[in-house]
mmCIF file of C-alpha atoms and ligand atoms in Angstrom:
data_model
loop_
_atom_site.group_PDB
_atom_site.id
_atom_site.type_symbol
_atom_site.label_atom_id
_atom_site.label_comp_id
_atom_site.label_asym_id
_atom_site.label_seq_id
_atom_site.Cartn_x
_atom_site.Cartn_y
_atom_site.Cartn_z
ATOM 1 C CA MET A 1 131.019 51.637 -101.206
ATOM 2 C CA ILE A 2 129.043 53.031 -104.134
ATOM 3 C CA ILE A 3 126.487 55.809 -103.543
ATOM 4 C CA THR A 4 124.266 57.210 -106.295
ATOM 5 C CA ILE A 5 122.428 60.538 -106.272
ATOM 6 C CA ASP A 6 119.911 61.057 -109.054
ATOM 7 C CA GLY A 7 117.321 63.728 -109.697
ATOM 8 C CA PRO A 8 116.428 66.691 -111.901
ATOM 9 C CA ALA A 9 118.694 69.630 -112.807
ATOM 10 C CA ALA A 10 119.521 72.072 -109.994
ATOM 11 C CA ALA A 11 118.024 69.900 -107.238
ATOM 12 C CA GLY A 12 121.312 70.212 -105.332
ATOM 13 C CA LYS A 13 122.846 66.869 -106.338
ATOM 14 C CA GLY A 14 126.250 68.219 -107.335
ATOM 15 C CA THR A 15 126.895 70.227 -104.166
ATOM 16 C CA LEU A 16 125.671 67.362 -102.031
ATOM 17 C CA ALA A 17 127.750 64.755 -103.886
ATOM 18 C CA ALA A 18 130.923 66.844 -103.665
ATOM 19 C CA LYS A 19 130.468 67.346 -99.897
ATOM 20 C CA LEU A 20 129.792 63.652 -99.335
ATOM 21 C CA ALA A 21 132.790 62.620 -101.445
ATOM 22 C CA GLN A 22 134.999 64.807 -99.282
ATOM 23 C CA LYS A 23 133.531 63.625 -95.972
ATOM 24 C CA TYR A 24 133.695 59.894 -96.790
ATOM 25 C CA ASN A 25 136.840 60.059 -98.927
ATOM 26 C CA LEU A 26 135.124 58.738 -102.054
ATOM 27 C CA ALA A 27 135.914 59.407 -105.711
ATOM 28 C CA TYR A 28 133.263 61.569 -107.381
ATOM 29 C CA PHE A 29 131.768 61.081 -110.848
ATOM 30 C CA ASP A 30 129.490 63.872 -112.049
ATOM 31 C CA THR A 31 127.933 61.918 -114.932
ATOM 32 C CA GLY A 32 126.314 65.001 -116.506
ATOM 33 C CA MET A 33 129.867 65.862 -117.575
ATOM 34 C CA VAL A 34 129.964 63.101 -120.190
ATOM 35 C CA TYR A 35 126.918 64.580 -121.958
ATOM 36 C CA ARG A 36 128.204 68.131 -121.500
ATOM 37 C CA ALA A 37 131.488 67.049 -123.123
ATOM 38 C CA VAL A 38 129.683 65.617 -126.165
ATOM 39 C CA GLY A 39 127.298 68.602 -126.384
ATOM 40 C CA LEU A 40 130.155 71.096 -126.184
ATOM 41 C CA GLN A 41 132.030 69.383 -129.017
ATOM 42 C CA MET A 42 128.863 69.674 -131.133
ATOM 43 C CA ILE A 43 128.689 73.418 -130.356
ATOM 44 C CA LEU A 44 132.408 73.997 -130.978
ATOM 45 C CA GLY A 45 132.264 72.100 -134.275
ATOM 46 C CA GLY A 46 129.135 73.981 -135.384
ATOM 47 C CA TYR A 47 127.102 70.757 -135.748
ATOM 48 C CA ALA A 48 123.314 70.607 -135.449
ATOM 49 C CA LEU A 49 122.348 69.069 -132.097
ATOM 50 C CA ASP A 50 120.234 66.454 -133.873
ATOM 51 C CA ASP A 51 123.200 65.219 -135.940
ATOM 52 C CA GLU A 52 123.114 61.786 -134.304
ATOM 53 C CA GLU A 53 126.105 60.364 -136.187
ATOM 54 C CA LYS A 54 128.388 63.212 -135.156
ATOM 55 C CA ALA A 55 127.196 63.051 -131.530
ATOM 56 C CA GLU A 56 127.780 59.295 -131.475
ATOM 57 C CA PHE A 57 131.272 59.827 -132.881
ATOM 58 C CA PHE A 58 132.137 62.290 -130.088
ATOM 59 C CA ALA A 59 130.634 59.944 -127.478
ATOM 60 C CA LYS A 60 132.630 56.953 -128.731
ATOM 61 C CA SER A 61 135.900 58.880 -128.706
ATOM 62 C CA LEU A 62 135.415 60.486 -125.276
ATOM 63 C CA THR A 63 138.043 59.777 -122.625
ATOM 64 C CA PHE A 64 138.357 61.044 -119.054
ATOM 65 C CA PRO A 65 141.267 63.421 -119.819
ATOM 66 C CA LYS A 66 139.384 64.820 -122.835
ATOM 67 C CA MET A 67 136.290 65.395 -120.682
ATOM 68 C CA MET A 68 138.335 67.201 -118.007
ATOM 69 C CA GLU A 69 139.954 69.378 -120.677
ATOM 70 C CA LEU A 70 136.570 70.322 -122.185
ATOM 71 C CA SER A 71 135.192 71.128 -118.717
ATOM 72 C CA LYS A 72 137.531 74.154 -118.578
ATOM 73 C CA ASN A 73 135.645 75.792 -121.468
ATOM 74 C CA SER A 74 133.304 78.578 -120.285
ATOM 75 C CA GLU A 75 130.445 77.099 -122.346
ATOM 76 C CA PHE A 76 130.650 73.763 -120.522
ATOM 77 C CA ARG A 77 128.161 74.812 -117.813
ATOM 78 C CA SER A 78 126.435 77.666 -119.674
ATOM 79 C CA LEU A 79 122.758 77.596 -120.590
ATOM 80 C CA ASP A 80 123.665 76.662 -124.189
ATOM 81 C CA GLY A 81 126.000 73.964 -122.873
ATOM 82 C CA SER A 82 123.223 72.561 -120.681
ATOM 83 C CA ASN A 83 120.768 72.482 -123.550
ATOM 84 C CA ALA A 84 123.288 70.809 -125.847
ATOM 85 C CA ALA A 85 124.009 68.183 -123.150
ATOM 86 C CA SER A 86 120.311 67.528 -122.689
ATOM 87 C CA ALA A 87 119.775 67.243 -126.474
ATOM 88 C CA VAL A 88 122.621 64.769 -127.117
ATOM 89 C CA SER A 89 121.718 62.760 -124.024
ATOM 90 C CA ALA A 90 118.386 61.926 -125.689
ATOM 91 C CA ILE A 91 120.218 60.040 -128.478
ATOM 92 C CA ASN A 92 120.235 56.320 -127.660
ATOM 93 C CA ASN A 93 123.541 55.543 -129.355
ATOM 94 C CA VAL A 94 125.204 58.352 -127.411
ATOM 95 C CA ARG A 95 123.959 56.886 -124.109
ATOM 96 C CA LYS A 96 125.103 53.429 -125.183
ATOM 97 C CA ALA A 97 128.572 54.678 -126.138
ATOM 98 C CA LEU A 98 129.022 56.436 -122.782
ATOM 99 C CA LEU A 99 127.741 53.603 -120.603
ATOM 100 C CA LYS A 100 130.957 51.589 -120.257
ATOM 101 C CA MET A 101 133.092 54.575 -119.274
ATOM 102 C CA GLN A 102 130.628 55.422 -116.489
ATOM 103 C CA GLN A 103 130.277 51.825 -115.279
ATOM 104 C CA ASP A 104 134.021 51.137 -115.337
ATOM 105 C CA PHE A 105 134.569 53.925 -112.825
ATOM 106 C CA SER A 106 132.617 51.987 -110.172
ATOM 107 C CA HIS A 107 135.011 49.008 -110.541
ATOM 108 C CA ASN A 108 138.093 51.168 -110.494
ATOM 109 C CA PRO A 109 137.271 54.476 -108.780
ATOM 110 C CA VAL A 110 140.036 57.071 -108.755
ATOM 111 C CA PHE A 111 140.436 60.590 -107.375
ATOM 112 C CA GLU A 112 141.131 63.495 -109.738
ATOM 113 C CA ASP A 113 144.885 62.991 -109.386
ATOM 114 C CA GLY A 114 144.532 59.340 -110.457
ATOM 115 C CA THR A 115 145.068 57.719 -107.049
ATOM 116 C CA PRO A 116 142.712 54.803 -106.285
ATOM 117 C CA ALA A 117 139.689 55.325 -104.019
ATOM 118 C CA ALA A 118 137.821 52.813 -101.839
ATOM 119 C CA GLY A 119 134.499 53.736 -103.396
ATOM 120 C CA ALA A 120 132.633 56.251 -105.489
ATOM 121 C CA ILE A 121 129.774 58.647 -105.386
ATOM 122 C CA TYR A 122 127.856 59.258 -108.606
ATOM 123 C CA ASP A 123 125.469 62.030 -109.486
ATOM 124 C CA GLY A 124 123.218 62.131 -112.529
ATOM 125 C CA ARG A 125 119.861 60.933 -113.764
ATOM 126 C CA ASP A 126 120.215 57.178 -114.244
ATOM 127 C CA THR A 127 123.122 56.270 -111.965
ATOM 128 C CA GLY A 128 120.993 54.222 -109.550
ATOM 129 C CA THR A 129 119.010 52.532 -112.318
ATOM 130 C CA ILE A 130 121.279 51.956 -115.353
ATOM 131 C CA ILE A 131 124.864 52.821 -114.400
ATOM 132 C CA CYS A 132 125.120 51.266 -110.926
ATOM 133 C CA PRO A 133 121.960 49.259 -110.212
ATOM 134 C CA HIS A 134 123.897 47.443 -107.470
ATOM 135 C CA ALA A 135 124.924 50.602 -105.598
ATOM 136 C CA ASP A 136 124.978 50.310 -101.799
ATOM 137 C CA ILE A 137 122.877 53.430 -101.201
ATOM 138 C CA LYS A 138 120.729 55.325 -103.693
ATOM 139 C CA PHE A 139 119.238 58.781 -103.254
ATOM 140 C CA PHE A 140 116.700 60.596 -105.411
ATOM 141 C CA ILE A 141 116.969 64.327 -104.758
ATOM 142 C CA THR A 142 114.369 66.736 -106.020
ATOM 143 C CA ALA A 143 112.826 70.213 -105.545
ATOM 144 C CA SER A 144 110.031 72.116 -107.251
ATOM 145 C CA PRO A 145 110.823 73.522 -110.748
ATOM 146 C CA GLU A 146 110.372 77.098 -109.426
ATOM 147 C CA ILE A 147 112.899 76.599 -106.629
ATOM 148 C CA ARG A 148 115.395 74.862 -108.929
ATOM 149 C CA ALA A 149 115.029 77.625 -111.537
ATOM 150 C CA MET A 150 115.584 80.256 -108.827
ATOM 151 C CA ARG A 151 118.778 78.490 -107.695
ATOM 152 C CA ARG A 152 120.104 78.417 -111.276
ATOM 153 C CA PHE A 153 119.016 82.036 -111.818
ATOM 154 C CA LYS A 154 121.049 83.127 -108.763
ATOM 155 C CA GLU A 155 124.064 81.168 -110.010
ATOM 156 C CA TYR A 156 123.811 82.943 -113.383
ATOM 157 C CA GLN A 157 123.489 86.324 -111.647
ATOM 158 C CA GLN A 158 126.626 85.600 -109.622
ATOM 159 C CA LYS A 159 128.470 84.782 -112.842
ATOM 160 C CA GLY A 160 127.183 88.010 -114.409
ATOM 161 C CA VAL A 161 125.035 86.200 -116.995
ATOM 162 C CA ASP A 162 122.238 88.452 -118.269
ATOM 163 C CA ILE A 163 119.080 86.313 -118.233
ATOM 164 C CA GLU A 164 115.530 86.627 -116.882
ATOM 165 C CA TYR A 165 114.178 84.272 -114.199
ATOM 166 C CA GLN A 166 111.215 83.394 -116.444
ATOM 167 C CA LYS A 167 113.566 82.155 -119.182
ATOM 168 C CA VAL A 168 115.496 79.989 -116.690
ATOM 169 C CA LEU A 169 112.185 78.544 -115.440
ATOM 170 C CA GLU A 170 111.066 77.745 -118.999
ATOM 171 C CA GLN A 171 114.408 76.050 -119.723
ATOM 172 C CA THR A 172 114.199 74.067 -116.477
ATOM 173 C CA ILE A 173 110.732 72.749 -117.332
ATOM 174 C CA ALA A 174 111.767 71.947 -120.936
ATOM 175 C CA ARG A 175 114.862 70.091 -119.722
ATOM 176 C CA ASP A 176 112.826 68.106 -117.175
ATOM 177 C CA LYS A 177 110.454 67.035 -119.936
ATOM 178 C CA ARG A 178 113.293 65.857 -122.184
ATOM 179 C CA ASP A 179 115.283 64.237 -119.385
ATOM 180 C CA TYR A 180 112.374 62.329 -117.873
ATOM 181 C CA ALA A 181 110.891 61.062 -121.107
ATOM 182 C CA ARG A 182 113.616 58.423 -121.310
ATOM 183 C CA ALA A 183 114.062 55.076 -119.642
ATOM 184 C CA GLY A 184 116.186 54.936 -116.503
ATOM 185 C CA SER A 185 115.500 58.517 -115.460
ATOM 186 C CA GLN A 186 112.725 57.522 -113.105
ATOM 187 C CA PRO A 187 113.851 56.981 -109.506
ATOM 188 C CA ALA A 188 115.208 53.511 -108.716
ATOM 189 C CA ALA A 189 112.694 51.394 -106.789
ATOM 190 C CA ASP A 190 115.081 51.256 -103.825
ATOM 191 C CA ALA A 191 116.075 54.940 -103.868
ATOM 192 C CA ILE A 192 115.603 57.133 -100.794
ATOM 193 C CA HIS A 193 113.672 60.276 -101.847
ATOM 194 C CA ILE A 194 114.573 63.690 -100.462
ATOM 195 C CA ASP A 195 112.771 66.916 -101.429
ATOM 196 C CA THR A 196 115.214 69.794 -100.893
ATOM 197 C CA SER A 197 112.695 72.598 -101.640
ATOM 198 C CA ASP A 198 112.433 73.806 -98.050
ATOM 199 C CA PHE A 199 115.878 72.879 -96.752
ATOM 200 C CA SER A 200 119.345 74.355 -96.878
ATOM 201 C CA ILE A 201 122.199 72.322 -98.345
ATOM 202 C CA GLU A 202 123.582 71.876 -94.800
ATOM 203 C CA GLU A 203 120.274 70.413 -93.576
ATOM 204 C CA VAL A 204 120.099 68.031 -96.535
ATOM 205 C CA PHE A 205 123.751 67.064 -96.080
ATOM 206 C CA ASN A 206 123.224 66.258 -92.374
ATOM 207 C CA GLU A 207 120.143 64.168 -93.132
ATOM 208 C CA VAL A 208 121.923 62.211 -95.883
ATOM 209 C CA CYS A 209 124.965 61.599 -93.633
ATOM 210 C CA LYS A 210 122.666 60.122 -90.955
ATOM 211 C CA ILE A 211 121.143 57.744 -93.524
ATOM 212 C CA ILE A 212 124.558 56.691 -94.849
ATOM 213 C CA GLU A 213 125.924 56.029 -91.383
ATOM 214 C CA LYS A 214 122.851 54.008 -90.395
ATOM 215 C CA THR A 215 123.173 51.914 -93.573
ATOM 216 C CA VAL A 216 126.894 51.333 -93.078
ATOM 217 C CA LYS A 217 126.329 50.223 -89.447
ATOM 218 C CA LYS A 218 123.690 47.697 -90.557
ATOM 219 C CA SER A 219 125.926 46.096 -93.218
HETATM 220 O O1 C5P B 1 123.556 67.087 -114.319
HETATM 221 P P1 C5P B 1 123.785 68.038 -115.469
HETATM 222 O O2 C5P B 1 122.859 69.204 -115.477
HETATM 223 O O3 C5P B 1 125.219 68.445 -115.610
HETATM 224 O O4 C5P B 1 123.458 67.152 -116.770
HETATM 225 C C1 C5P B 1 123.451 67.713 -118.073
HETATM 226 C C2 C5P B 1 122.463 66.922 -118.928
HETATM 227 O O5 C5P B 1 122.994 65.613 -119.125
HETATM 228 C C3 C5P B 1 121.099 66.706 -118.268
HETATM 229 O O6 C5P B 1 120.163 67.704 -118.622
HETATM 230 C C4 C5P B 1 120.660 65.367 -118.795
HETATM 231 O O7 C5P B 1 119.987 65.550 -119.994
HETATM 232 C C5 C5P B 1 121.951 64.649 -119.115
HETATM 233 N N1 C5P B 1 122.267 63.591 -118.161
HETATM 234 C C6 C5P B 1 121.776 62.328 -118.405
HETATM 235 N N2 C5P B 1 122.114 61.280 -117.593
HETATM 236 C C7 C5P B 1 122.928 61.476 -116.544
HETATM 237 C C8 C5P B 1 123.425 62.762 -116.245
HETATM 238 C C9 C5P B 1 123.052 63.822 -117.087
HETATM 239 O O8 C5P B 1 121.036 62.141 -119.357
HETATM 240 N N3 C5P B 1 123.259 60.423 -115.776
#
């Protein structure tokens, strides 16, 4: 079984996907990580984020183990890391270079320790449209920019990052604009839409589980 969860930054996709992967024993691919890995290498190497050739080089040479190694760096999920990921993800040749690695995972899903899994859950922006258009169930998860910015702001506060809410909101809106300007980032025609603005993660999780179980029963 392949499940995709797409939607804007901080809509709750990652938490939801991780919980679902655990409940249904599915391998989990957080596809934002491939762009974060390329973006981080640009930052570490001191390259300009619009250096398309360098970004394409890092994308072409990316492997799973390399991505996991880079994810341990504290900048991987920082605000700068997020902006770098968003910037390199707008480069067409970078997206092209990272496509196969993401698609291959659906044919051969594995858990973090390398053992094979019966299926996979993806989260990202284009997983239901470009990466896995034939997924069994597709979700499009969203929330208002203000609520998403507040969630990120609280995460930063917990990590002790000194930043104002207004700045996080501005970054959220700027990232949305960049992310949604490109093809494939619109919801798939057959995606189930869920607005998480007024719901807790538990409520969203329960609702999504009901939909999955109904779909599995039907098939
Ligand atoms: O989901 P996350 O915030 O980790 O993604 C980081 C960036 O990677 C996003 O802002 C987006 O620009 C890009 N991305 C993408 N396609 C995906 C997943 C993420 O372009 N499938």
